[in-house]
Each structure stands twice: as C-alpha cells, then as structure tokens.
C-alpha cells in the first residue's frame, strides 16, 4: 500500500507570496492532519480534516488555511508568507473517524523556505 | 509549561543496553499516547501507541503509561546504532490533534 505523499517536497518563496501544499493520504484513510515542524517550536498541529470538514484547528493565524476534497486529498495554503513560516510541513493520515485509537502516519513533508 | 515535556538529551547508551525515554504530560484529557521515531531529515515514523495504564510490548519496544502520575515512557531493549534518532512523545487530545513533546535525541554507540 502506498504511503502518504506530499508535493512539492521543497519550495522556496519570498515574503508576501502565498503557497499551496498538497497531501494525498494512504488509500482508504479519510482523516488528514497538518503539522508544522521548526527547530524552535517542534511539531505543532495546524488543522485536521475529515470528509471535507475541518474538525480541529491549532493556534495558527488565519493566513494558514486548508481544505479537503471528496477523494480525501488535502491542500493547505499559507498567504502573505513571513520569514517565520520557513518550516517542514507534514501531513498525516489516519483511518478511523472515531474510536479510541487512530494511528497517524506521516508523509515525507514539504520543506518551505521563505526568503 | 508545555503540554508534553521531554528531556532533549542526548541520551547516550552503549549498543545492547536498554534505553529509557521519558515523557510527562499536563492535559488529563489526553487518552492515548504515541511514540514516534524521527531520523535526521526524515518524517516521524510511528513506533507504537498506548492508552491503558501499564505496559505494552512490541518487539524490542515497551511503552509504559501511568495516568495518575501523567507519565509515559518508552524502553528500547538491546539498543542498536540504527536506533539513534530523535524520539517524539505525543498525546492525542481529540480529533487527531496530537500534541508533541520536543523530542529526546538518542545516541547508541557501537
């Protein structure tokens, strides 16, 4: 079974631009979560989507947004990029909608550099 | 205070020894806990999860959870140099929102 895929793998942007990152979950997985990883803050939760609905959101400004399509693929968008947005953006997919345990499997990430 | 705390390390152990990685959490609402391994330049890889008090074993790995003390640990038996990585502890606060610690760097020397 193919794992979580993310595109692009690397991206260089300048301040003020916007960026869109894409994530394709493991086949059959319906939940997609996004995380930001930086050396200073570690891994931080951005948001989670299930059946095209955002169910949970982390403490990030409104410049960070996302969506999920009917095939469970997800995109996240960052507008008006700032230098501090430079990070590894990770997508994770999981299978069950509810229940006590839902293992999340991470994709390889998109390395975003803002100049 | 961070919701999930880990000692950043590095934790150095010789090959063949037991590595003990610890994590404390502050949110009593977290019901399940996950251990991930992350090699430098790679994404986190799930090792195992635990949600009941006590021990859970999977091969060379044993996770321990003590909800009264809000403490989670991961033991790695017969440590190998290939186990050298950063180990991330995470608590699930609901709807797939994982709150991660900053990770403990483990170094296993041959």
Tab-separated table of C-alpha atoms in Angstrom:
chain	number	residue	atom	x	y	z
A	1	UNK	CA	0.000	0.000	0.000
A	2	UNK	CA	1.415	3.386	-0.930
A	3	UNK	CA	2.156	5.752	1.901
A	4	UNK	CA	1.219	9.370	2.356
A	5	UNK	CA	2.525	11.531	-0.449
A	6	UNK	CA	3.207	15.243	-0.323
A	7	UNK	CA	4.029	17.643	-3.105
A	8	UNK	CA	6.153	19.537	-3.661
A	9	UNK	CA	8.966	18.236	-1.484
A	10	UNK	CA	10.863	21.521	-1.498
A	11	UNK	CA	9.722	25.056	-2.067
A	12	UNK	CA	11.399	28.449	-1.957
A	13	UNK	CA	9.242	31.552	-1.762
A	14	UNK	CA	9.719	35.191	-0.877
A	15	UNK	CA	7.974	37.186	1.809
A	16	UNK	CA	4.482	38.253	0.908
A	17	UNK	CA	3.861	35.431	-1.532
A	18	UNK	CA	1.408	32.650	-0.983
A	19	UNK	CA	1.920	28.910	-1.227
A	20	UNK	CA	-0.210	25.798	-1.624
A	21	UNK	CA	0.921	22.400	-0.426
A	22	UNK	CA	-0.721	19.125	-1.345
A	23	UNK	CA	-1.194	15.859	0.504
A	24	UNK	CA	-2.568	12.539	-0.692
A	25	UNK	CA	-3.426	10.200	2.187
A	26	UNK	CA	-2.995	6.461	2.327
A	27	UNK	CA	-5.728	4.778	0.301
A	28	UNK	CA	-8.811	4.330	2.479
A	29	UNK	CA	-7.750	6.911	5.027
A	30	UNK	CA	-10.279	9.683	5.427
A	31	UNK	CA	-8.667	11.916	8.013
A	32	UNK	CA	-5.819	14.248	7.151
A	33	UNK	CA	-3.926	16.333	9.674
A	34	UNK	CA	-1.316	19.000	9.040
A	35	UNK	CA	1.625	19.887	11.249
A	36	UNK	CA	4.396	22.455	11.163
A	37	UNK	CA	7.840	21.452	12.391
A	38	UNK	CA	10.513	24.008	13.257
A	39	UNK	CA	13.708	23.641	15.292
A	40	UNK	CA	12.454	26.101	17.878
A	41	UNK	CA	8.839	25.021	18.334
A	42	UNK	CA	8.966	21.391	17.326
A	43	UNK	CA	5.911	19.758	15.814
A	44	UNK	CA	2.763	21.846	16.069
A	45	UNK	CA	-0.736	20.916	14.963
A	46	UNK	CA	-2.282	23.105	12.274
A	47	UNK	CA	-5.637	21.500	11.469
A	48	UNK	CA	-7.443	18.263	10.722
A	49	UNK	CA	-9.963	17.379	8.036
A	50	UNK	CA	-12.381	14.519	7.760
A	51	UNK	CA	-14.915	14.120	4.967
A	52	UNK	CA	-14.129	17.599	3.661
A	53	UNK	CA	-14.848	19.178	7.068
A	54	UNK	CA	-12.344	20.832	9.350
A	55	UNK	CA	-12.849	19.224	12.735
A	56	UNK	CA	-9.981	20.683	14.678
A	57	UNK	CA	-7.676	23.643	14.418
A	58	UNK	CA	-4.453	24.631	16.144
A	59	UNK	CA	-3.278	28.049	17.258
A	60	UNK	CA	-2.105	29.483	13.976
A	61	UNK	CA	-3.126	32.770	12.332
A	62	UNK	CA	-5.793	32.903	9.665
A	63	UNK	CA	-3.097	33.076	6.980
A	64	UNK	CA	-2.958	29.314	7.332
A	65	UNK	CA	-5.898	27.555	5.768
A	66	UNK	CA	-6.716	24.206	4.308
A	67	UNK	CA	-9.301	22.121	2.603
A	68	UNK	CA	-10.066	18.532	1.784
A	69	UNK	CA	-11.535	17.134	-1.387
A	70	UNK	CA	-14.028	14.327	-1.833
A	71	UNK	CA	-11.207	11.874	-2.608
A	72	UNK	CA	-9.635	12.755	0.791
A	73	UNK	CA	-6.725	14.603	-0.764
A	74	UNK	CA	-5.949	17.768	1.125
A	75	UNK	CA	-4.280	21.081	0.473
A	76	UNK	CA	-3.027	23.718	2.819
A	77	UNK	CA	-2.461	27.317	1.883
A	78	UNK	CA	-0.326	29.959	3.515
A	79	UNK	CA	-0.902	33.515	2.386
A	80	UNK	CA	1.322	36.556	2.871
A	81	UNK	CA	4.334	34.471	3.750
A	82	UNK	CA	6.611	35.576	6.577
A	83	UNK	CA	10.187	34.543	7.282
A	84	UNK	CA	8.966	32.628	10.334
A	85	UNK	CA	6.857	30.371	8.121
A	86	UNK	CA	10.010	28.596	6.985
A	87	UNK	CA	9.499	25.062	8.234
A	88	UNK	CA	8.857	21.452	7.388
A	89	UNK	CA	5.148	20.967	6.773
A	90	UNK	CA	3.973	17.474	7.486
A	91	UNK	CA	0.748	15.800	6.556
A	92	UNK	CA	-0.533	12.735	8.407
A	93	UNK	CA	-3.389	10.455	7.502
A	94	UNK	CA	-5.438	8.119	9.639
A	95	UNK	CA	-8.227	5.645	9.027
A	96	UNK	CA	-10.928	5.706	11.618
A	97	UNK	CA	-13.325	8.574	12.054
A	98	UNK	CA	-13.793	7.935	15.736
A	99	UNK	CA	-12.862	5.493	18.391
A	100	UNK	CA	-10.194	5.493	20.988
A	101	UNK	CA	-7.142	4.945	18.875
A	102	UNK	CA	-6.363	6.369	15.480
A	103	UNK	CA	-2.816	5.900	14.314
A	104	UNK	CA	-1.448	8.742	12.249
A	105	UNK	CA	1.075	8.057	9.514
A	106	UNK	CA	3.200	10.906	8.267
A	107	UNK	CA	4.192	11.815	4.759
A	108	UNK	CA	7.731	12.890	3.838
A	109	UNK	CA	6.912	16.565	4.302
A	110	UNK	CA	7.332	19.734	2.275
A	111	UNK	CA	10.339	21.864	3.184
A	112	UNK	CA	9.319	25.510	2.765
A	113	UNK	CA	11.948	28.227	2.778
A	114	UNK	CA	10.820	31.855	2.842
A	115	UNK	CA	13.413	34.408	1.774
B	1	UNK	CA	4.519	24.954	30.622
B	2	UNK	CA	4.357	22.783	27.534
B	3	UNK	CA	1.603	20.194	27.470
B	4	UNK	CA	4.034	17.369	26.717
B	5	UNK	CA	7.551	17.539	28.096
B	6	UNK	CA	10.593	15.511	27.205
B	7	UNK	CA	14.243	15.797	28.080
B	8	UNK	CA	16.010	16.898	24.914
B	9	UNK	CA	19.064	14.750	25.615
B	10	UNK	CA	21.158	13.486	24.086
B	11	UNK	CA	20.722	10.200	25.861
B	12	UNK	CA	23.788	8.087	25.191
B	13	UNK	CA	23.724	4.322	25.647
B	14	UNK	CA	26.088	1.568	24.502
B	15	UNK	CA	24.979	-0.994	21.968
B	16	UNK	CA	22.987	-3.798	23.585
B	17	UNK	CA	21.859	-1.709	26.556
B	18	UNK	CA	18.332	-0.637	27.466
B	19	UNK	CA	17.416	2.915	26.516
B	20	UNK	CA	14.759	4.561	28.661
B	21	UNK	CA	12.932	7.569	27.238
B	22	UNK	CA	10.518	9.549	29.373
B	23	UNK	CA	7.675	11.945	28.827
B	24	UNK	CA	5.284	13.827	31.107
B	25	UNK	CA	2.022	15.451	30.128
B	26	UNK	CA	-0.236	18.042	31.692
B	27	UNK	CA	-3.555	17.530	29.880
B	28	UNK	CA	-5.538	14.892	31.747
B	29	UNK	CA	-7.918	14.858	28.780
B	30	UNK	CA	-5.321	13.079	26.683
B	31	UNK	CA	-6.366	9.461	26.495
B	32	UNK	CA	-3.830	7.901	24.179
B	33	UNK	CA	-0.149	8.400	23.669
B	34	UNK	CA	2.138	7.763	20.763
B	35	UNK	CA	5.833	7.280	20.314
B	36	UNK	CA	7.403	8.318	17.036
B	37	UNK	CA	10.974	7.971	15.854
B	38	UNK	CA	12.444	10.640	13.596
B	39	UNK	CA	15.740	10.276	11.815
B	40	UNK	CA	17.525	13.464	10.814
B	41	UNK	CA	15.976	14.905	7.668
B	42	UNK	CA	13.113	12.412	7.680
B	43	UNK	CA	9.494	12.487	8.802
B	44	UNK	CA	8.270	10.904	12.053
B	45	UNK	CA	7.679	7.164	11.968
B	46	UNK	CA	5.149	5.598	14.341
B	47	UNK	CA	6.658	3.094	16.768
B	48	UNK	CA	3.685	2.317	18.971
B	49	UNK	CA	0.797	3.725	20.962
B	50	UNK	CA	-0.610	3.090	24.422
B	51	UNK	CA	-3.866	4.084	26.108
B	52	UNK	CA	-4.193	1.795	29.127
B	53	UNK	CA	-2.240	2.060	32.341
B	54	UNK	CA	0.609	-0.388	32.479
B	55	UNK	CA	2.993	-1.823	29.940
B	56	UNK	CA	2.639	-2.641	26.277
B	57	UNK	CA	5.324	-4.595	24.485
B	58	UNK	CA	6.103	-4.745	20.775
B	59	UNK	CA	9.321	-6.498	19.870
B	60	UNK	CA	12.241	-4.642	21.433
B	61	UNK	CA	9.989	-1.760	22.457
B	62	UNK	CA	7.923	-1.406	25.617
B	63	UNK	CA	5.677	1.559	26.263
B	64	UNK	CA	4.562	2.360	29.788
B	65	UNK	CA	1.717	4.618	30.855
B	66	UNK	CA	0.906	5.890	34.330
B	67	UNK	CA	-2.121	8.165	34.175
B	68	UNK	CA	-2.061	9.010	37.868
B	69	UNK	CA	1.472	10.375	37.535
B	70	UNK	CA	0.838	11.661	33.968
B	71	UNK	CA	3.904	9.840	32.809
B	72	UNK	CA	4.711	7.912	29.634
B	73	UNK	CA	7.905	6.078	28.851
B	74	UNK	CA	9.477	4.032	26.095
B	75	UNK	CA	12.032	1.328	26.742
B	76	UNK	CA	14.210	0.059	23.928
B	77	UNK	CA	15.900	-3.245	24.699
B	78	UNK	CA	19.086	-4.407	23.010
B	79	UNK	CA	19.671	-0.922	21.584
B	80	UNK	CA	21.335	-0.808	18.182
B	81	UNK	CA	23.240	2.027	16.490
B	82	UNK	CA	20.357	2.149	13.980
B	83	UNK	CA	18.099	3.215	16.870
B	84	UNK	CA	19.989	6.511	17.047
B	85	UNK	CA	17.321	9.094	16.291
B	86	UNK	CA	15.024	11.608	17.956
B	87	UNK	CA	12.096	10.040	19.792
B	88	UNK	CA	8.908	12.059	19.964
B	89	UNK	CA	6.172	11.531	22.523
B	90	UNK	CA	2.678	12.751	21.624
B	91	UNK	CA	-0.683	12.871	23.351
B	92	UNK	CA	-3.973	12.720	21.477
B	93	UNK	CA	-6.291	15.485	22.682
B	94	UNK	CA	-9.109	14.537	20.311
B	95	UNK	CA	-9.944	14.583	16.591
B	96	UNK	CA	-6.459	13.515	15.621
B	97	UNK	CA	-4.846	16.527	17.267
B	98	UNK	CA	-1.529	15.233	18.520
B	99	UNK	CA	0.416	17.410	20.931
B	100	UNK	CA	4.099	16.585	20.643
B	101	UNK	CA	6.986	16.957	23.009
B	102	UNK	CA	10.181	18.442	21.646
B	103	UNK	CA	11.766	15.011	21.442
B	104	UNK	CA	14.690	13.197	23.024
B	105	UNK	CA	17.767	12.547	20.968
B	106	UNK	CA	19.099	9.022	21.466
B	107	UNK	CA	22.671	8.065	20.586
B	108	UNK	CA	23.608	4.390	20.600
B	109	UNK	CA	27.327	3.814	20.400
B	110	UNK	CA	28.811	0.605	18.929
